[in-house]
XYZ file of C-alpha atoms in Angstrom:
443
model
C 17.965 -13.513 -17.123
C 20.926 -11.640 -16.307
C 20.221 -8.120 -17.512
C 17.088 -8.999 -15.056
C 19.496 -9.588 -12.325
C 21.097 -6.940 -12.528
C 18.096 -4.395 -13.085
C 16.832 -6.090 -9.843
C 20.159 -5.443 -8.221
C 20.592 -1.445 -9.148
C 16.453 -0.872 -8.289
C 17.006 -2.079 -4.839
C 20.053 0.080 -3.856
C 18.619 2.770 -5.268
C 15.702 1.681 -2.590
C 18.014 1.438 0.192
C 20.265 4.549 -0.505
C 17.481 6.902 -1.622
C 13.863 5.993 -0.271
C 12.772 5.613 -3.482
C 9.514 4.219 -3.990
C 9.199 0.129 -5.130
C 6.272 0.496 -7.562
C 7.970 3.989 -9.246
C 12.040 2.513 -9.137
C 10.788 -0.494 -10.228
C 8.877 0.610 -13.258
C 11.509 3.316 -13.985
C 14.118 0.628 -14.218
C 12.384 -1.702 -16.156
C 11.820 0.024 -18.749
C 14.648 2.217 -18.716
C 17.055 -1.779 -19.321
C 14.153 -2.513 -22.035
C 13.215 -5.282 -19.582
C 9.298 -7.800 -21.214
C 7.737 -10.475 -20.499
C 9.397 -13.601 -18.652
C 12.739 -10.775 -18.075
C 10.128 -7.970 -16.255
C 8.233 -10.781 -14.641
C 11.414 -12.530 -13.031
C 12.649 -8.328 -12.245
C 9.993 -7.836 -10.174
C 10.043 -10.592 -8.256
C 13.323 -10.028 -7.563
C 13.114 -6.786 -6.246
C 10.033 -7.466 -4.461
C 10.505 -10.935 -2.899
C 14.021 -9.154 -1.120
C 12.322 -6.407 -0.112
C 9.497 -8.868 1.584
C 12.029 -10.775 2.969
C 14.181 -8.989 4.001
C 14.599 -9.441 8.155
C 14.362 -13.047 7.472
C 17.145 -13.318 4.339
C 19.792 -11.544 6.922
C 18.600 -13.622 9.497
C 19.833 -16.648 7.162
C 23.053 -14.693 5.734
C 24.201 -14.391 9.523
C 23.458 -18.208 9.950
C 26.621 -18.984 6.782
C 28.595 -16.022 7.882
C 31.382 -14.134 11.289
C 31.534 -10.414 9.652
C 28.524 -8.680 10.363
C 26.031 -7.181 7.553
C 26.367 -3.710 7.894
C 30.359 -4.598 7.832
C 28.816 -5.798 3.981
C 29.007 -3.116 1.443
C 25.191 -3.228 -0.176
C 25.915 -4.204 -3.329
C 27.201 -7.389 -2.186
C 24.215 -7.728 0.462
C 21.717 -7.278 -1.994
C 23.386 -9.432 -4.190
C 23.171 -12.443 -1.361
C 19.787 -11.352 -0.436
C 18.587 -12.024 -4.242
C 20.892 -15.452 -4.172
C 19.494 -16.653 -0.849
C 15.719 -15.435 -2.211
C 16.377 -17.956 -5.357
C 17.204 -20.707 -3.680
C 14.874 -21.189 -0.985
C 11.616 -18.763 -2.330
C 11.393 -19.816 -6.115
C 10.908 -23.059 -7.525
C 11.960 -22.065 -11.037
C 15.223 -21.658 -10.616
C 18.198 -24.077 -10.269
C 20.274 -23.558 -6.893
C 23.286 -24.122 -9.174
C 21.973 -21.122 -11.285
C 21.404 -19.061 -8.618
C 24.617 -19.489 -7.173
C 26.723 -19.084 -10.117
C 24.513 -16.115 -11.915
C 25.338 -14.035 -8.261
C 28.712 -14.373 -8.830
C 28.498 -13.639 -12.276
C 26.573 -10.492 -10.874
C 29.211 -9.463 -8.416
C 32.008 -9.744 -11.294
C 29.622 -7.965 -13.763
C 29.390 -5.351 -11.304
C 33.582 -5.202 -10.510
C 32.878 -6.825 -7.660
C 35.869 -9.224 -8.416
C 37.415 -9.553 -4.389
C 33.132 -10.487 -2.890
C 32.755 -12.963 -5.711
C 34.826 -16.253 -3.680
C 32.127 -14.336 -1.183
C 29.433 -15.099 -2.289
C 30.121 -18.156 -3.292
C 31.518 -19.623 -0.012
C 28.072 -18.320 2.002
C 25.806 -19.510 -1.072
C 27.975 -23.194 -0.753
C 27.736 -23.525 2.631
C 23.936 -22.639 2.490
C 23.812 -25.900 0.065
C 25.656 -28.031 2.199
C 23.459 -27.667 5.401
C 21.167 -29.941 5.762
C 19.110 -27.860 7.722
C 19.247 -24.065 5.357
C 18.323 -22.420 8.339
C 16.649 -22.405 11.928
C 13.872 -19.918 13.243
C 13.888 -18.670 17.195
C 11.435 -21.219 18.932
C 7.708 -19.383 18.830
C 6.485 -20.481 22.610
C 10.534 -19.092 24.323
C 10.279 -15.831 21.652
C 7.129 -15.391 19.883
C 7.938 -11.324 18.742
C 11.357 -12.639 17.420
C 9.504 -15.110 16.015
C 7.308 -13.570 14.275
C 9.492 -10.525 13.078
C 11.572 -13.082 11.327
C 8.556 -14.950 9.883
C 7.134 -12.436 8.735
C 10.251 -9.760 7.997
C 7.792 -6.775 10.006
C 9.812 -5.070 12.522
C 9.458 -6.634 16.566
C 7.991 -2.612 16.906
C 5.380 -3.460 14.489
C 4.483 -6.882 15.489
C 4.089 -5.614 19.239
C 2.210 -2.573 18.198
C -0.571 -4.972 16.074
C -0.522 -7.808 19.147
C -1.655 -5.277 21.560
C -4.056 -3.373 19.514
C -5.387 -6.118 17.763
C -4.558 -9.322 19.421
C -2.337 -11.877 18.795
C -4.517 -14.462 16.117
C -5.804 -10.665 13.664
C -1.948 -9.403 13.351
C -0.722 -13.238 12.553
C -3.769 -12.245 9.914
C -2.110 -8.113 9.260
C 1.557 -9.975 8.956
C 0.871 -12.543 6.433
C -1.118 -10.240 4.015
C 1.944 -7.906 3.668
C 3.472 -11.158 1.646
C 2.629 -11.423 -1.499
C 1.497 -9.316 -4.670
C -1.895 -7.745 -4.322
C -4.713 -7.944 -6.924
C -5.052 -4.859 -9.409
C -8.359 -4.120 -8.723
C -10.178 -1.483 -10.653
C -13.799 0.350 -9.765
C -15.888 0.512 -13.512
C -17.103 4.135 -14.652
C -20.591 4.007 -14.403
C -20.497 6.682 -16.197
C -20.081 5.602 -19.142
C -20.436 1.447 -19.100
C -21.483 -1.308 -16.872
C -19.700 -3.277 -15.207
C -21.178 -6.001 -17.251
C -20.148 -4.533 -20.413
C -17.072 -3.891 -19.059
C -16.431 -7.430 -18.063
C -16.836 -9.208 -21.297
C -14.882 -6.513 -23.122
C -11.863 -7.040 -20.962
C -12.222 -10.626 -21.537
C -12.096 -10.369 -25.075
C -9.013 -8.984 -24.850
C -7.147 -11.639 -23.421
C -7.421 -10.115 -19.056
C -9.014 -12.648 -16.580
C -11.860 -10.522 -14.380
C -13.086 -11.560 -11.005
C -15.977 -10.219 -9.647
C -16.495 -8.609 -5.771
C -19.028 -9.474 -3.434
C -18.962 -6.888 -1.468
C -18.088 -3.773 -3.541
C -21.036 -3.555 -6.634
C -18.704 -2.164 -9.252
C -15.207 -3.220 -9.047
C -13.178 -5.728 -10.962
C -9.980 -7.887 -9.611
C -7.578 -8.114 -13.054
C -5.414 -10.310 -13.696
C -3.192 -11.251 -16.885
C -2.998 -7.411 -17.836
C -0.116 -6.650 -19.000
C 0.622 -2.831 -19.257
C -2.961 -1.694 -18.140
C -2.684 1.507 -19.734
C -1.926 0.203 -23.317
C -5.147 -1.198 -22.828
C -7.908 0.243 -25.046
C -10.547 -0.250 -22.835
C -8.157 2.486 -19.891
C -8.518 4.924 -22.611
C -11.711 5.219 -23.650
C -11.920 5.964 -19.731
C -13.973 2.819 -18.829
C -12.670 1.886 -15.261
C -9.729 3.199 -12.586
C -7.161 1.924 -10.409
C -9.413 1.975 -7.197
C -8.742 -1.049 -3.643
C -11.878 -2.346 -2.252
C -11.487 -0.398 0.851
C -10.843 3.015 -0.925
C -13.997 2.410 -2.804
C -16.445 1.615 0.292
C -14.915 4.981 2.082
C -16.450 6.565 -0.873
C -19.717 4.700 -0.342
C -19.747 5.263 3.561
C -19.743 8.909 2.740
C -22.539 8.368 0.218
C -22.249 11.630 -1.521
C -25.497 12.303 -3.793
C -26.577 13.860 -7.357
C -26.623 17.493 -6.720
C -24.502 17.515 -3.683
C -21.502 19.846 -3.397
C -18.626 18.281 -1.647
C -14.794 18.731 -0.710
C -12.195 15.818 -1.005
C -8.596 17.263 0.877
C -5.524 15.541 -0.304
C -6.828 14.155 -3.138
C -4.327 12.552 -4.912
C -4.560 10.629 -7.612
C -7.937 11.259 -6.864
C -9.591 8.085 -7.284
C -11.860 8.738 -4.257
C -13.051 12.553 -6.201
C -13.505 9.890 -9.345
C -15.609 6.797 -7.493
C -17.529 9.519 -5.509
C -18.550 11.385 -8.897
C -20.172 8.189 -10.359
C -22.211 7.758 -6.705
C -23.390 10.913 -7.915
C -23.924 10.508 -11.453
C -21.267 13.600 -12.652
C -23.805 15.893 -10.931
C -23.421 18.140 -8.216
C -19.809 19.515 -7.775
C -16.924 18.048 -6.305
C -13.384 19.864 -5.454
C -10.452 17.581 -5.113
C -7.340 19.573 -3.507
C -4.625 18.694 -2.930
C -1.036 20.824 -1.911
C 1.202 20.103 -5.081
C 0.761 21.212 -8.247
C 2.096 17.527 -9.923
C -0.474 16.414 -7.727
C -3.237 18.441 -9.056
C -2.735 17.824 -12.697
C -3.014 13.542 -11.970
C -6.259 14.819 -11.266
C -6.945 16.688 -13.669
C -5.594 14.382 -16.060
C -7.830 11.637 -14.198
C -11.380 12.992 -14.595
C -10.497 13.771 -18.490
C -9.847 10.456 -18.947
C -12.627 9.748 -17.269
C -14.730 11.987 -18.882
C -16.329 13.133 -15.777
C -16.758 17.025 -15.895
C -17.675 18.049 -12.099
C -14.666 17.355 -10.880
C -12.376 20.683 -10.191
C -8.993 20.412 -8.507
C -6.815 22.886 -7.260
C -3.894 23.529 -5.210
C -5.026 23.638 -1.506
C -3.036 22.764 1.818
C -5.275 20.698 4.589
C -4.583 22.931 6.613
C -4.802 26.008 5.999
C -8.099 28.324 6.499
C -9.677 29.350 4.091
C -13.547 31.133 2.556
C -15.457 28.921 1.168
C -18.784 27.704 1.106
C -20.063 25.025 3.635
C -20.336 21.372 1.443
C -22.958 18.439 2.374
C -20.275 16.287 2.432
C -16.130 16.788 2.988
C -13.722 13.522 2.881
C -11.168 13.160 4.753
C -8.482 11.394 3.809
C -5.054 11.921 5.516
C -2.027 11.399 5.026
C -0.878 8.365 7.185
C 2.132 6.158 8.300
C 0.932 3.505 5.634
C -0.104 -0.027 7.463
C -2.059 -0.636 6.584
C -0.930 -1.104 2.323
C 2.828 -2.623 2.982
C 2.116 -5.192 0.613
C 1.653 -2.405 -2.211
C 4.620 -0.543 -1.015
C 7.230 -3.188 1.361
C 9.446 -0.697 1.735
C 7.084 1.161 4.335
C 7.963 -1.221 7.083
C 11.746 -0.296 7.357
C 11.628 3.165 7.752
C 13.575 4.027 10.336
C 10.877 7.007 11.301
C 7.155 6.055 10.435
C 5.788 9.267 12.157
C 3.977 7.815 14.781
C 5.029 10.583 16.933
C 4.181 13.776 14.334
C 1.268 11.961 12.278
C -1.244 11.993 15.049
C -1.647 15.519 15.881
C -0.907 16.402 12.562
C -4.015 14.428 11.444
C -5.975 15.576 13.792
C -5.379 19.365 13.077
C -6.489 18.193 8.910
C -9.217 16.819 10.628
C -10.174 20.014 12.703
C -9.762 22.429 9.778
C -11.356 20.596 7.328
C -14.344 19.695 9.636
C -15.150 23.882 9.712
C -15.793 23.156 6.113
C -19.200 21.022 6.512
C -22.507 22.493 6.529
C -25.285 21.918 9.165
C -26.790 18.107 8.798
C -23.302 16.925 6.215
C -21.243 14.594 6.814
C -17.802 14.032 7.183
C -15.518 10.841 6.912
C -11.959 10.631 8.268
C -10.048 7.678 6.894
C -6.386 6.195 6.495
C -5.001 3.914 4.885
C -2.897 2.422 8.263
C -3.173 0.662 11.002
C -2.146 2.062 14.401
C -4.931 3.085 17.104
C -3.023 6.335 17.613
C -3.443 7.300 14.189
C -7.276 6.410 13.709
C -9.528 5.513 16.911
C -7.764 7.869 19.332
C -8.051 10.739 16.612
C -11.553 10.017 16.215
C -12.250 9.547 20.345
C -10.322 12.894 20.393
C -11.954 14.847 17.484
C -15.298 14.183 19.490
C -14.622 15.585 22.650
C -13.762 18.263 21.707
C -16.355 19.180 18.602
C -20.007 18.943 20.163
C -20.726 20.547 17.008
C -20.374 16.820 15.192
C -22.167 13.769 16.528
C -21.061 9.806 15.225
C -23.100 8.410 12.739
C -23.364 4.592 12.987
C -21.574 2.686 9.643
C -23.519 -0.354 8.174
C -21.265 -2.477 5.484
C -22.057 -4.636 3.374
C -22.946 -7.988 4.489
C -19.832 -9.656 2.482
C -17.234 -7.458 4.653
C -15.789 -9.027 8.034
C -15.827 -7.116 10.867
C -12.488 -8.409 12.848
C -12.005 -5.475 14.632
C -14.454 -3.772 17.402
C -14.705 -0.219 17.511
C -16.502 2.728 17.979
C -19.940 2.449 16.046
C -19.163 5.603 13.768
C -16.055 3.594 12.848
C -14.582 0.448 10.554
C -10.957 -1.320 10.836
C -11.000 -3.112 7.895
C -7.522 -5.539 7.868
C -5.825 -6.384 4.561
C -6.942 -9.392 3.052
C -6.768 -11.269 -0.317
C -9.479 -8.922 -1.752
C -9.137 -5.327 0.184
C -6.164 -3.178 2.076
C -5.974 -2.399 5.670
C -7.976 0.887 6.208
C -9.404 3.114 9.360
C -12.954 5.066 8.039
C -14.620 6.337 11.010
C -18.531 9.153 9.943
C -19.525 11.932 10.880
C -22.935 13.896 10.997
C -22.386 17.546 11.879
C -25.471 18.439 14.498
C -24.628 22.294 15.433
């Protein structure tokens, strides 16, 4: 597994130094280094394991060295993080192997002087009766949660003050571990039972969702893009929360729908299916390469009532009014941390700038809703300033819109009390964290 460790190290450095997205950096690293099967899985476990537990890993490392972590070379610190992860949190890795392979990796990276330091830190940890001691939860609650769940104290405070301690702990617990691969059945081509049988025949494990009618959870997929069912366009990847967002907007056959900030197009695809392929969906994004993703996805799925084009959601345009408008705005992404764990370590999550940008987008998009039409404002974050406060401000300043009550499937547990026209979905085993609000234009 030496190649897996070296590849994981390079990926982690790329994420740390260049701000690369973990999923993209990991996929590229695995392909470029020819990792397959167990090697690829081990590399993935190392990368995501370090990202998920970085604050805890650093807390442990500090207990075995007097050198400030900022003074330790980035390569050396990442090797230590991977080693501590293997020793304490990966049961199948022998402790001696974790230490020896880490020292070898340091030498392979021409860090000969640091190899002795790495060996010393890890051997000291192995000799310790108690590998690490956490802060007292009763005396240092915020710091305790921050270390245990590797969540910066700023976010711990935000979630406790916004949603209460019990919900905050649930959110933090669900930032750990890998999210399920969730797909939506392309009902324009097949049905859930037929697709499920086909996927299971090819060795993929499928579980049905009890809160979204045409959703399936997949595991043991291998490369999903290589599957015949994928190439035939029988499904597309989309989290349950995102599917619920489309169901709340409730587009119907024959309607005109605008989908702003649409890329990569998952919501547009689902809405086309809800419309039985009839009517018109205009999918907009401000970048050409992202618009191409929407085009390609619609083509693979055989969806013909979607047209995608470059358009900035802040720009005013002379367009016909639509029956339905989806305004899924850029956000801090706090609801999808388990998919992109590097998000929680960003120095600037945009809390100061994003709410105003989101509000401006919402206001502009609202101008394209016809009288009697519906508007959805949504984010994949857990921050009231980006969510409820924007909705309250919009309702206070745009009297031509009224709030519409959101009725959820009985299987969805609503843990956060909110306005009648809004719902906050906390991340759990079956879905990401998400915020959805619904309006109707009356004037």
